[in-house]
Amino acid sequence: MKLPALLIAVFVAAGVLAASPIAVHTRHSLDLSLVVALFCIIAGFGLVRFRSANLAWAASLAAWFFLAAAAAQIERMSVPANQVTNLAGEGRLELDEPLRWRGILRADPLRLPWGFRYDVDLEQVQSAGEWRAVHGGLRATYFFDQRAPGNPAPIRAGERVEILARARLIRNFGDPGAFDYRGALQQQGIDLTATLRNPALLQTLPGPAPKVSHYLARLRGRLLNDLDAMLSPAEDRAAIARAMLLGDRSFLDSQQAESFRETGAFHVLVVAGLHVGVLAAFLFWAGKKLRLPIVARAFTTIAALGLYVAIIEDRPPIMRAALMAAIYLLARTLFRRVALLNAVSLTAVVILLFRPSEITQASFQLSFLAAGIIAGMAEPLLERTVEPYSRALEHLGDITRDGSHPPKAAEFRIDLRAISAWLSSRLPSKLAQYCDQIVVMPCRVGLRLWELAVLSIAIQIGMLPLMARDFHRVSFIAPVANIPAVLLTSILIPFGFAALVLGAIWKTLGIVLGRALSFLIAMLIASTHWFAQLPSASVRVPSPPTALFIGFFAVALFLSAAILTHRKWSSRIALAATLVLTVLIVVYPFRPRLQLGRLEVTVLDVGQGDSIFVAFPDGRTMLVDAGGLPGANYIRGMRPGLDIGEDVVSPFLWSHGLKRIDTVVVTHPHEDHLGGMFAVLRNFKVGELWVGRDEDAPAYRNLVAEAKTRNVPVVHRLRGENFGWAGVRVNVLWPDSSDPARARNDDSLVLRLEDGKESFLLTGDIERAVERSILANGDALAANFLKVPHHGGKTSSTPPFLDAVHPAIAAISVGEANPFGHPAPRQSSAFSRRDRACIALIATAPSRQLPTASRWTSAHSSLVRGPARNSPPQHRRPKLLRFKAIFQGRLPLELLRVNKVQRAFLLQLRAVIIILGRVHEFYSAGFSNQSGNRRRIKACSPPAYCRQPLSEHHRARRFAV
């Protein structure tokens, strides 16, 4: 089989990936790439004239490589100069205050259970009293508020609007493995988010006539409303229909979505290849029944798919599938049988040349991996195993056709005719004439089910590494659960669109068809839920090691090549190796990626909340709180924000190769501390749950009940308890009682960890009263590291308490631009006093309350204890390291004991050193950041207090000022 498009796709993908290194190491990289590509094209034509086919083919592949590299560089440079993210990142647009934004409404307002959502294509913004042109997307959300009755005025897609709101750049959580929220929204064309405080803050303005895309968006809004009306009052089924037919997953119930994920059937809720294939097959079949010529059938189907792509919200996945279907159908019009692998490769080439950044998207990788598995493994296997028998079922009664089939298929036909003759002799004469159909039908159904099973198993195994890397889930029941899910989806898609079209013509008929559609969706939900209830239907796994990841796909490529070239023994060996690697990914027998022999404390970035991970020298682990979004409660099965435990904390733990947490600690039952703990209990094997006072709060009761359901012991820790873990002393300083009480900050569980000279004080959200009580108890409080109480609020961190702790490092876990004003302005002065000067005051999010000298932001701040036990001595110069860090701008100048005149001179000297360093970095980087659409972030070396250099993921990070 010749696969020219496959080689071209490989070189195009390589060119896209090589664009960044080319830009970094060469000047005028775009011009160079285009010149080299042109030279390769000319050389290729010249080699063709001299009949050097192989060299011409090599030159053409090189041309594709450099053209792809040029396309990737052009895409990066095509960001407009007035892109809103650029303006904000460069300080030319201040987002600290509410601004007036003008733009065109991209789609009809989406009504959510908690409010309305507006997506606006920005045109202008009023800043410093003047209007300036901007480019980008704004997502504004209005939350229902009883204090402000009424809803925003109804508006439609294409109308010009003005919004007064404080917009924010989309910020990712900085922990390894955390969900790429910024990338997900940027893929939808959203650069800023805002909250609409009052309906009166949104006004319509006169503007240009709507474009075609706006009329299509209005059509989509009408179809969504029609679906809701057809399936009312079954809101859960309407949400499934919205997702499967029109790509709107905003209304999916969280528990239902989790059932689909556990069974590996969530793909039926994402409009992609399956949905496009079913719709295209249905339209092509309908055209055949209407006796349309093949050209008319193909172009009608392509036009319908184009309209479908235009009205779908989540377009990249369906666009890939529609393009693949269009290539296949165009080949059919030319009466050519195109190899599926060539069609997949050609689709990848087109997408990568027009949108090279797609290659980094998980959906792109999953889509083409699934298509590649079908085209490179499943289809060749089915053609040699199932297809001969499927063709043998045609014209069973015609004996003259037996010779055109392979021997086994011919023997199969003879056996079926014998069974048919036996049945005809025993059935009434009226039924005897249908004996052939009676015999053929079960065989045909069985073969189709076998095809589905082979496809499902091949896709589940082939996509396992990516599923483990991106979603950390392995579903054992997926190959079986997908059979009814795919069959029902194959019926739901054409039936659902037929119901929408007929319902638009005759509303009563639409309601009747809606009842049938609701029944089909109920069957899909029941099937998925039944499989999800089976024990051990799915497991959560850490990300596979890089070597295992690469090895799996190398063996899979060898397996595909062996199948395509009909090498039986090679394919069997490769299949066995693939299964072994599959078992390794599922079982994950590898040691967690922790620094054994050291006490490691990591402050996670969870926004406005707390979460601290502790790894003890012997490998035991402790998680103190798991963050949570205040106010992000479930509304009708949905929540307006992320699940911090599922999307932030759990991925961080998986990135360390963890499957078990020995102890999880809930300091007190507030949402910003325990909200993410439910996901941690679901996703990991937990040894114990530590709590302090028995709080009277629903969230706390639910968490304790969840722990007991999973056989996790709940242990109450009180003041005075102390014990040792691998040489680390753990002291409990608060609370002093476990009696039930109303949830308060002052009931927080306070722990002090001590390992030789290193000590860590974890304070929860205690306030002044508890700080005084702990001081009165006379417990040892001195610590190198302090987790600042209550996110740096003004009700905590009293001077006597800070004097007693005298920390070298203080970490404030805080959310950016939080509504509580954390950290309080006085915190910086409290920690920078000469008699209790900190080496570093670290915040997990940018804060204007901290001065520049101590405004540290960290993806997560990690502190590592001194040399491992039994390790050779390491020679260090801590004073020199600290001096160097001060003059590089990484530590505050106040650490040097100097007078005012000396301090002024040193400030000027340090400014010169920093500027020279920035100039050196700029010219060293070359043109690596040509688009300039992100703020540059400089990774800082670990300060002098670190006894051991931190790993790449654990380096503190701050914005370069």
Coordinates of N, CA and C in Angstrom, one line a residue, residues 880-960:
L880 N 27.7 34.1 50.0 CA 28.0 34.5 48.7 C 26.7 34.3 47.8
L881 N 26.0 33.2 48.0 CA 24.8 33.0 47.2 C 23.7 34.0 47.5
R882 N 23.6 34.4 48.8 CA 22.6 35.4 49.2 C 23.0 36.7 48.6
F883 N 24.3 37.1 48.7 CA 24.8 38.4 48.1 C 24.5 38.4 46.6
K884 N 24.7 37.3 45.9 CA 24.5 37.3 44.5 C 23.0 37.4 44.2
A885 N 22.1 36.7 45.0 CA 20.7 36.8 44.8 C 20.2 38.2 45.0
I886 N 20.8 38.9 46.0 CA 20.3 40.3 46.2 C 20.6 41.2 45.0
F887 N 21.8 41.1 44.5 CA 22.2 41.9 43.4 C 21.6 41.5 42.0
Q888 N 21.0 40.3 42.0 CA 20.3 39.9 40.8 C 18.8 40.3 40.9
G889 N 18.4 40.9 42.1 CA 17.0 41.3 42.2 C 16.1 40.3 42.7
R890 N 16.6 39.1 43.2 CA 15.8 38.0 43.6 C 15.5 38.1 45.1
L891 N 16.2 38.8 45.9 CA 16.0 38.9 47.3 C 16.1 40.4 47.7
P892 N 15.4 40.8 48.8 CA 15.3 42.2 49.1 C 16.6 42.7 49.6
L893 N 16.9 44.0 49.3 CA 18.2 44.6 49.7 C 18.3 44.8 51.2
E894 N 17.2 44.8 51.9 CA 17.2 45.0 53.4 C 18.0 43.9 54.1
L895 N 18.3 42.8 53.4 CA 19.1 41.8 54.1 C 20.5 42.2 54.4
L896 N 21.0 43.2 53.7 CA 22.3 43.8 54.0 C 22.2 44.9 55.0
R897 N 23.1 44.8 56.0 CA 23.0 45.8 57.1 C 23.9 47.0 56.6
V898 N 23.3 48.0 56.0 CA 24.0 49.2 55.5 C 23.2 50.5 55.9
N899 N 23.9 51.6 55.8 CA 23.3 52.9 56.1 C 22.6 53.4 54.9
K900 N 22.0 54.6 55.0 CA 21.2 55.1 53.9 C 22.0 55.5 52.7
V901 N 23.2 56.0 52.9 CA 24.1 56.4 51.7 C 24.5 55.2 51.0
Q902 N 25.0 54.2 51.8 CA 25.4 52.9 51.1 C 24.2 52.2 50.4
R903 N 23.1 52.3 51.0 CA 21.9 51.7 50.4 C 21.5 52.3 49.1
A904 N 21.6 53.7 49.0 CA 21.3 54.4 47.8 C 22.3 54.0 46.7
F905 N 23.6 53.9 47.0 CA 24.6 53.5 46.0 C 24.4 52.1 45.6
L906 N 24.0 51.2 46.5 CA 23.8 49.8 46.1 C 22.6 49.6 45.3
L907 N 21.5 50.4 45.5 CA 20.4 50.4 44.7 C 20.7 50.7 43.2
Q908 N 21.5 51.8 43.0 CA 21.9 52.2 41.7 C 22.7 51.1 41.0
L909 N 23.7 50.5 41.8 CA 24.5 49.4 41.3 C 23.7 48.2 40.9
R910 N 22.7 47.9 41.7 CA 21.9 46.7 41.4 C 21.0 47.0 40.2
A911 N 20.5 48.2 40.0 CA 19.7 48.5 38.9 C 20.5 48.3 37.6
V912 N 21.8 48.8 37.6 CA 22.6 48.6 36.4 C 22.9 47.1 36.1
I913 N 23.1 46.3 37.2 CA 23.3 44.9 37.0 C 22.1 44.2 36.4
I914 N 20.9 44.6 36.9 CA 19.7 44.0 36.4 C 19.4 44.3 35.0
I915 N 19.7 45.6 34.6 CA 19.4 46.1 33.2 C 20.4 45.4 32.3
L916 N 21.7 45.3 32.7 CA 22.6 44.5 31.8 C 22.2 43.1 31.6
G917 N 21.7 42.5 32.7 CA 21.3 41.1 32.6 C 20.1 40.9 31.7
R918 N 19.1 41.9 31.7 CA 18.0 41.8 30.9 C 18.4 42.0 29.4
V919 N 19.3 42.9 29.1 CA 19.8 43.1 27.8 C 20.5 41.8 27.2
H920 N 21.3 41.2 28.1 CA 21.9 40.0 27.7 C 20.9 38.9 27.4
E921 N 19.9 38.8 28.2 CA 18.8 37.8 28.0 C 18.1 38.0 26.7
F922 N 17.8 39.3 26.4 CA 17.1 39.6 25.2 C 17.9 39.2 23.9
Y923 N 19.1 39.5 23.9 CA 19.9 39.2 22.7 C 20.2 37.7 22.6
S924 N 20.3 37.0 23.8 CA 20.5 35.6 23.8 C 19.3 34.9 23.3
A925 N 18.1 35.4 23.6 CA 16.8 34.7 23.2 C 16.6 34.8 21.8
G926 N 17.2 35.9 21.1 CA 16.9 36.1 19.7 C 15.5 36.4 19.4
F927 N 14.9 35.7 18.5 CA 13.5 36.0 18.1 C 12.6 35.0 18.6
S928 N 12.9 34.4 19.7 CA 12.1 33.3 20.3 C 10.7 33.7 20.7
N929 N 10.5 35.0 20.9 CA 9.2 35.5 21.4 C 8.7 36.6 20.5
Q930 N 8.6 36.3 19.2 CA 8.3 37.3 18.2 C 6.9 37.8 18.4
S931 N 6.0 36.9 18.7 CA 4.6 37.3 18.8 C 4.3 38.2 20.0
G932 N 5.1 38.1 21.1 CA 5.0 38.9 22.3 C 3.6 38.9 22.9
N933 N 2.9 37.8 22.8 CA 1.5 37.8 23.3 C 1.4 37.3 24.7
R934 N 2.5 37.1 25.4 CA 2.4 36.7 26.7 C 3.5 37.5 27.5
R935 N 3.2 37.7 28.8 CA 4.2 38.3 29.7 C 5.3 37.4 29.9
R936 N 6.5 37.9 29.8 CA 7.7 37.1 30.0 C 7.9 36.8 31.5
I937 N 8.1 35.5 31.8 CA 8.2 35.1 33.2 C 9.6 34.5 33.3
K938 N 10.4 35.0 34.3 CA 11.8 34.6 34.5 C 11.8 33.6 35.6
A939 N 12.4 32.4 35.4 CA 12.6 31.4 36.4 C 13.8 31.9 37.3
C940 N 13.5 32.0 38.6 CA 14.6 32.4 39.5 C 15.2 31.2 40.1
S941 N 16.5 31.3 40.3 CA 17.3 30.2 41.0 C 16.8 30.1 42.5
P942 N 16.9 29.0 43.1 CA 16.5 28.8 44.5 C 17.3 29.7 45.4
P943 N 16.7 30.4 46.4 CA 17.4 31.3 47.3 C 18.4 30.5 48.1
A944 N 19.2 31.2 48.9 CA 20.2 30.6 49.7 C 19.7 29.7 50.8
Y945 N 18.5 29.9 51.2 CA 18.0 29.0 52.3 C 17.8 27.6 51.9
C946 N 17.7 27.3 50.6 CA 17.5 26.0 50.1 C 18.8 25.2 50.3
R947 N 18.7 24.1 51.0 CA 19.9 23.3 51.2 C 20.2 22.4 49.9
Q948 N 19.3 22.3 49.1 CA 19.4 21.4 47.9 C 18.8 22.1 46.7
P949 N 19.4 22.2 45.6 CA 18.8 22.8 44.4 C 17.5 22.2 44.1
L950 N 16.5 23.1 43.8 CA 15.1 22.6 43.5 C 15.1 22.1 42.1
S951 N 14.1 21.2 41.9 CA 13.9 20.6 40.5 C 13.2 21.7 39.7
E952 N 13.1 21.5 38.4 CA 12.6 22.5 37.4 C 11.2 22.8 37.8
H953 N 10.4 21.8 38.2 CA 9.0 22.1 38.5 C 8.8 22.9 39.8
H954 N 9.9 22.8 40.7 CA 9.7 23.4 42.0 C 10.4 24.8 42.1
R955 N 10.9 25.3 41.0 CA 11.5 26.6 41.1 C 10.5 27.7 41.3
A956 N 10.8 28.6 42.3 CA 9.9 29.8 42.5 C 10.0 30.6 41.2
R957 N 8.8 31.2 40.9 CA 8.7 32.1 39.7 C 8.2 33.4 40.1
R958 N 8.6 34.5 39.5 CA 8.1 35.8 39.7 C 8.0 36.6 38.4
F959 N 7.2 37.5 38.3 CA 7.1 38.3 37.1 C 8.3 39.2 37.0
A960 N 9.0 39.3 35.8 CA 10.1 40.2 35.6 C 9.6 41.6 35.6

